[in-house]
Amino acid sequence: MNKKVTIVGAGMTGSTTAHWLAEREIADIVLVDIVEGMPQGKALDMQEAMPVIGKDVTITGSNDYAATAGSDIIVITAGLPRKPGMSRDDLLAANTAIVGKVVEETIKLSPDAIYIILTNPLDVMTYLAWKKSGLPANRVIGQAGVLDSARMRAFVAMELGVSVENIHCYVLGGHGDSMVPLTQHSNVAGVPLHKTMPQERLDAIVERTRKGGGEIVSLLKQGSAFYAPSAGIAQMAEAILKDKQLIVPAAVYMQGEYGLNGIYFGAPAQLGANGVEKIIEYELSEDELAELQKSAKSVAENIAALGL
Ligand code: APR
């Protein structure tokens, strides 16, 4: 029997996630949304594309959670996206209600699932999903670090004219303007990033990475980024379904790592069949640690505002 991935929220990110996953042929996919007919229509359209790309997976759309029963992975992209001028934190109240309800509905039918959360504000929504689900923390993960690091990798590739495959960047911390792009651990085919370009170009890339989500929001005028975020989810889902033990930055529950406790926060995580198998601790400079602490403070304040 195929593995099963449910995606709740069949909007831009949810449906694009389904698309990336279908191309990987690693699971049957269920798309759920509150908009009537929309998840069914997108699922059928995608199913009709499978003969063309030669992938044997079943893609189902529904407005009813019954279709999600027995999922191996539940992805939550349901929520309101950012509008121009809106910070991710402005979304807190609206998306708290949505994500809380989605977890309540899905956990009953898939008690052994691993959750991947995308809805913003990301670190807070992942914490909320963990609390509401009652699952061990290793089974609830937020997608942010793959995206933030991919943005940085893309900008470095554009700057240097080198294959994206040679570029390794690590962005840790909260998924917001306080995220921490680690220039000392990032490298281009083993050469430390800061040795590949003048400092001011590197500074510009760090800044563009931090504001990467906002750059897309202002270009699109409505809605927020979806190709790169959904590619991040698909990579994480594949790592879990195939037990790859792949190390990627992700929002994970901190239990002493980097001196942080009791919050979801972006750190390098080894992903496998049990979700987060291990959190990797880098040796950081004092400056980097101070930046992480600052980012953690803002995430902790938002988590506290949930009042859970
Ligand atoms: N249950 C199921 N689906 C819901 C619910 C709900 N309670 N509330 C909203 N949705 C659906 C919407 O109908 C919509 O189809 O969630 C979908 C969200 O899709 P988009 O509006 O296209 O947003 P998207 O760009 O995919 O972003 C989703 O990711 O980046 C974050 O902050 C962003 O929270 C947003 C999320």
mmCIF file with all atom_site columns, N, CA and C and ligand atoms in Angstrom, residues 8-9 11-13 33-35 38 65 77-81 91 95 98 102 118-120 224, ligand 1:
data_model
loop_
_atom_site.group_PDB
_atom_site.id
_atom_site.type_symbol
_atom_site.label_atom_id
_atom_site.label_alt_id
_atom_site.label_comp_id
_atom_site.label_asym_id
_atom_site.label_entity_id
_atom_site.label_seq_id
_atom_site.pdbx_PDB_ins_code
_atom_site.Cartn_x
_atom_site.Cartn_y
_atom_site.Cartn_z
_atom_site.occupancy
_atom_site.B_iso_or_equiv
_atom_site.pdbx_formal_charge
_atom_site.auth_seq_id
_atom_site.auth_comp_id
_atom_site.auth_asym_id
_atom_site.auth_atom_id
_atom_site.pdbx_PDB_model_num
ATOM   1   N N   . VAL A 1 8   ? -3.695  19.841 4.221  1.00 0.00 ? 8   VAL A N   1
ATOM   2   C CA  . VAL A 1 8   ? -4.877  20.632 4.563  1.00 0.00 ? 8   VAL A CA  1
ATOM   3   C C   . VAL A 1 8   ? -4.586  22.087 4.211  1.00 0.00 ? 8   VAL A C   1
ATOM   4   N N   . GLY A 1 9   ? -5.442  22.631 3.337  1.00 0.00 ? 9   GLY A N   1
ATOM   5   C CA  . GLY A 1 9   ? -5.188  23.939 2.714  1.00 0.00 ? 9   GLY A CA  1
ATOM   6   C C   . GLY A 1 9   ? -4.737  23.633 1.294  1.00 0.00 ? 9   GLY A C   1
ATOM   7   N N   . GLY A 1 11  ? -4.705  25.662 -1.209 1.00 0.00 ? 11  GLY A N   1
ATOM   8   C CA  . GLY A 1 11  ? -4.434  26.918 -1.913 1.00 0.00 ? 11  GLY A CA  1
ATOM   9   C C   . GLY A 1 11  ? -3.131  26.824 -2.685 1.00 0.00 ? 11  GLY A C   1
ATOM   10  N N   . MET A 1 12  ? -2.444  27.949 -2.811 1.00 0.00 ? 12  MET A N   1
ATOM   11  C CA  . MET A 1 12  ? -1.248  27.988 -3.658 1.00 0.00 ? 12  MET A CA  1
ATOM   12  C C   . MET A 1 12  ? -0.164  27.039 -3.140 1.00 0.00 ? 12  MET A C   1
ATOM   13  N N   . THR A 1 13  ? 0.152   27.134 -1.850 1.00 0.00 ? 13  THR A N   1
ATOM   14  C CA  . THR A 1 13  ? 1.236   26.297 -1.329 1.00 0.00 ? 13  THR A CA  1
ATOM   15  C C   . THR A 1 13  ? 0.816   24.838 -1.251 1.00 0.00 ? 13  THR A C   1
ATOM   16  N N   . ASP A 1 33  ? -9.747  21.222 1.829  1.00 0.00 ? 33  ASP A N   1
ATOM   17  C CA  . ASP A 1 33  ? -9.918  22.664 1.981  1.00 0.00 ? 33  ASP A CA  1
ATOM   18  C C   . ASP A 1 33  ? -11.368 22.943 2.360  1.00 0.00 ? 33  ASP A C   1
ATOM   19  N N   . ILE A 1 34  ? -11.608 24.151 2.878  1.00 0.00 ? 34  ILE A N   1
ATOM   20  C CA  . ILE A 1 34  ? -12.996 24.498 3.199  1.00 0.00 ? 34  ILE A CA  1
ATOM   21  C C   . ILE A 1 34  ? -13.756 24.989 1.970  1.00 0.00 ? 34  ILE A C   1
ATOM   22  N N   . VAL A 1 35  ? -13.049 25.385 0.940  1.00 0.00 ? 35  VAL A N   1
ATOM   23  C CA  . VAL A 1 35  ? -13.736 25.882 -0.265 1.00 0.00 ? 35  VAL A CA  1
ATOM   24  C C   . VAL A 1 35  ? -14.304 24.691 -1.032 1.00 0.00 ? 35  VAL A C   1
ATOM   25  N N   . MET A 1 38  ? -13.117 23.041 -4.759 1.00 0.00 ? 38  MET A N   1
ATOM   26  C CA  . MET A 1 38  ? -11.753 23.436 -5.166 1.00 0.00 ? 38  MET A CA  1
ATOM   27  C C   . MET A 1 38  ? -10.722 22.316 -4.977 1.00 0.00 ? 38  MET A C   1
ATOM   28  N N   . TYR A 1 65  ? -12.898 15.601 6.389  1.00 0.00 ? 65  TYR A N   1
ATOM   29  C CA  . TYR A 1 65  ? -11.682 15.017 6.962  1.00 0.00 ? 65  TYR A CA  1
ATOM   30  C C   . TYR A 1 65  ? -11.653 13.495 6.897  1.00 0.00 ? 65  TYR A C   1
ATOM   31  N N   . THR A 1 77  ? -1.131  23.761 5.496  1.00 0.00 ? 77  THR A N   1
ATOM   32  C CA  . THR A 1 77  ? -0.887  25.066 4.859  1.00 0.00 ? 77  THR A CA  1
ATOM   33  C C   . THR A 1 77  ? -2.145  25.924 4.957  1.00 0.00 ? 77  THR A C   1
ATOM   34  N N   . ALA A 1 78  ? -3.165  25.424 5.646  1.00 0.00 ? 78  ALA A N   1
ATOM   35  C CA  . ALA A 1 78  ? -4.419  26.184 5.761  1.00 0.00 ? 78  ALA A CA  1
ATOM   36  C C   . ALA A 1 78  ? -4.164  27.456 6.539  1.00 0.00 ? 78  ALA A C   1
ATOM   37  N N   . GLY A 1 79  ? -4.732  28.530 6.059  1.00 0.00 ? 79  GLY A N   1
ATOM   38  C CA  . GLY A 1 79  ? -4.580  29.790 6.783  1.00 0.00 ? 79  GLY A CA  1
ATOM   39  C C   . GLY A 1 79  ? -4.680  30.956 5.847  1.00 0.00 ? 79  GLY A C   1
ATOM   40  N N   . LEU A 1 80  ? -4.505  32.125 6.411  1.00 0.00 ? 80  LEU A N   1
ATOM   41  C CA  . LEU A 1 80  ? -4.497  33.337 5.592  1.00 0.00 ? 80  LEU A CA  1
ATOM   42  C C   . LEU A 1 80  ? -3.054  33.659 5.228  1.00 0.00 ? 80  LEU A C   1
ATOM   43  N N   . PRO A 1 81  ? -2.793  34.003 3.956  1.00 0.00 ? 81  PRO A N   1
ATOM   44  C CA  . PRO A 1 81  ? -1.428  34.414 3.602  1.00 0.00 ? 81  PRO A CA  1
ATOM   45  C C   . PRO A 1 81  ? -1.196  35.883 3.928  1.00 0.00 ? 81  PRO A C   1
ATOM   46  N N   . LEU A 1 91  ? -0.598  37.705 11.372 1.00 0.00 ? 91  LEU A N   1
ATOM   47  C CA  . LEU A 1 91  ? -1.486  36.591 11.031 1.00 0.00 ? 91  LEU A CA  1
ATOM   48  C C   . LEU A 1 91  ? -1.837  35.722 12.230 1.00 0.00 ? 91  LEU A C   1
ATOM   49  N N   . ASN A 1 95  ? -4.776  32.712 12.172 1.00 0.00 ? 95  ASN A N   1
ATOM   50  C CA  . ASN A 1 95  ? -4.272  31.377 11.861 1.00 0.00 ? 95  ASN A CA  1
ATOM   51  C C   . ASN A 1 95  ? -4.240  30.439 13.074 1.00 0.00 ? 95  ASN A C   1
ATOM   52  N N   . ILE A 1 98  ? -7.499  28.613 12.900 1.00 0.00 ? 98  ILE A N   1
ATOM   53  C CA  . ILE A 1 98  ? -7.548  27.658 11.780 1.00 0.00 ? 98  ILE A CA  1
ATOM   54  C C   . ILE A 1 98  ? -6.680  26.428 12.064 1.00 0.00 ? 98  ILE A C   1
ATOM   55  N N   . VAL A 1 102 ? -7.731  22.418 12.541 1.00 0.00 ? 102 VAL A N   1
ATOM   56  C CA  . VAL A 1 102 ? -7.233  21.402 11.600 1.00 0.00 ? 102 VAL A CA  1
ATOM   57  C C   . VAL A 1 102 ? -6.549  20.255 12.362 1.00 0.00 ? 102 VAL A C   1
ATOM   58  N N   . LEU A 1 118 ? 3.262   24.697 7.814  1.00 0.00 ? 118 LEU A N   1
ATOM   59  C CA  . LEU A 1 118 ? 3.769   25.794 6.986  1.00 0.00 ? 118 LEU A CA  1
ATOM   60  C C   . LEU A 1 118 ? 3.114   27.124 7.348  1.00 0.00 ? 118 LEU A C   1
ATOM   61  N N   . THR A 1 119 ? 1.920   27.046 7.926  1.00 0.00 ? 119 THR A N   1
ATOM   62  C CA  . THR A 1 119 ? 1.154   28.266 8.198  1.00 0.00 ? 119 THR A CA  1
ATOM   63  C C   . THR A 1 119 ? 1.936   29.213 9.110  1.00 0.00 ? 119 THR A C   1
ATOM   64  N N   . ASN A 1 120 ? 1.896   30.498 8.773  1.00 0.00 ? 120 ASN A N   1
ATOM   65  C CA  . ASN A 1 120 ? 2.594   31.524 9.559  1.00 0.00 ? 120 ASN A CA  1
ATOM   66  C C   . ASN A 1 120 ? 1.704   32.140 10.632 1.00 0.00 ? 120 ASN A C   1
ATOM   67  N N   . SER A 1 224 ? 1.373   35.133 -0.996 1.00 0.00 ? 224 SER A N   1
ATOM   68  C CA  . SER A 1 224 ? 2.800   35.109 -0.683 1.00 0.00 ? 224 SER A CA  1
ATOM   69  C C   . SER A 1 224 ? 3.465   33.967 -1.458 1.00 0.00 ? 224 SER A C   1
HETATM 70  N N1  . APR B 2 .   ? -9.593  24.416 6.840  1.00 0.00 ? 1   APR B N1  1
HETATM 71  C C1  . APR B 2 .   ? -9.080  24.057 5.640  1.00 0.00 ? 1   APR B C1  1
HETATM 72  N N2  . APR B 2 .   ? -8.588  24.961 4.768  1.00 0.00 ? 1   APR B N2  1
HETATM 73  C C2  . APR B 2 .   ? -8.627  26.258 5.114  1.00 0.00 ? 1   APR B C2  1
HETATM 74  C C3  . APR B 2 .   ? -9.148  26.695 6.355  1.00 0.00 ? 1   APR B C3  1
HETATM 75  C C4  . APR B 2 .   ? -9.650  25.707 7.232  1.00 0.00 ? 1   APR B C4  1
HETATM 76  N N3  . APR B 2 .   ? -10.159 26.020 8.423  1.00 0.00 ? 1   APR B N3  1
HETATM 77  N N4  . APR B 2 .   ? -9.042  28.035 6.392  1.00 0.00 ? 1   APR B N4  1
HETATM 78  C C5  . APR B 2 .   ? -8.473  28.439 5.241  1.00 0.00 ? 1   APR B C5  1
HETATM 79  N N5  . APR B 2 .   ? -8.221  27.364 4.464  1.00 0.00 ? 1   APR B N5  1
HETATM 80  C C6  . APR B 2 .   ? -7.643  27.319 3.130  1.00 0.00 ? 1   APR B C6  1
HETATM 81  C C7  . APR B 2 .   ? -8.118  28.434 2.219  1.00 0.00 ? 1   APR B C7  1
HETATM 82  O O1  . APR B 2 .   ? -9.403  28.172 1.695  1.00 0.00 ? 1   APR B O1  1
HETATM 83  C C8  . APR B 2 .   ? -7.048  28.423 1.144  1.00 0.00 ? 1   APR B C8  1
HETATM 84  O O2  . APR B 2 .   ? -7.388  27.620 0.048  1.00 0.00 ? 1   APR B O2  1
HETATM 85  O O3  . APR B 2 .   ? -6.236  27.516 3.187  1.00 0.00 ? 1   APR B O3  1
HETATM 86  C C9  . APR B 2 .   ? -5.824  27.834 1.864  1.00 0.00 ? 1   APR B C9  1
HETATM 87  C C10 . APR B 2 .   ? -4.649  28.770 1.929  1.00 0.00 ? 1   APR B C10 1
HETATM 88  O O4  . APR B 2 .   ? -4.198  28.938 0.639  1.00 0.00 ? 1   APR B O4  1
HETATM 89  P P1  . APR B 2 .   ? -3.727  30.336 0.051  1.00 0.00 ? 1   APR B P1  1
HETATM 90  O O5  . APR B 2 .   ? -4.683  31.395 0.473  1.00 0.00 ? 1   APR B O5  1
HETATM 91  O O6  . APR B 2 .   ? -3.455  30.156 -1.392 1.00 0.00 ? 1   APR B O6  1
HETATM 92  O O7  . APR B 2 .   ? -2.376  30.625 0.877  1.00 0.00 ? 1   APR B O7  1
HETATM 93  P P2  . APR B 2 .   ? -0.918  30.047 0.622  1.00 0.00 ? 1   APR B P2  1
HETATM 94  O O8  . APR B 2 .   ? -0.157  30.984 -0.226 1.00 0.00 ? 1   APR B O8  1
HETATM 95  O O9  . APR B 2 .   ? -0.997  28.625 0.226  1.00 0.00 ? 1   APR B O9  1
HETATM 96  O O10 . APR B 2 .   ? -0.312  30.172 2.084  1.00 0.00 ? 1   APR B O10 1
HETATM 97  C C11 . APR B 2 .   ? -0.774  29.321 3.128  1.00 0.00 ? 1   APR B C11 1
HETATM 98  O O11 . APR B 2 .   ? 1.296   29.481 4.280  1.00 0.00 ? 1   APR B O11 1
HETATM 99  O O12 . APR B 2 .   ? 3.003   30.974 3.851  1.00 0.00 ? 1   APR B O12 1
HETATM 100 C C12 . APR B 2 .   ? 1.990   30.622 4.724  1.00 0.00 ? 1   APR B C12 1
HETATM 101 O O13 . APR B 2 .   ? 1.280   32.569 5.819  1.00 0.00 ? 1   APR B O13 1
HETATM 102 C C13 . APR B 2 .   ? 0.999   31.733 4.776  1.00 0.00 ? 1   APR B C13 1
HETATM 103 O O14 . APR B 2 .   ? -0.562  30.934 6.323  1.00 0.00 ? 1   APR B O14 1
HETATM 104 C C14 . APR B 2 .   ? -0.299  31.038 4.954  1.00 0.00 ? 1   APR B C14 1
HETATM 105 C C15 . APR B 2 .   ? -0.081  29.633 4.424  1.00 0.00 ? 1   APR B C15 1
#
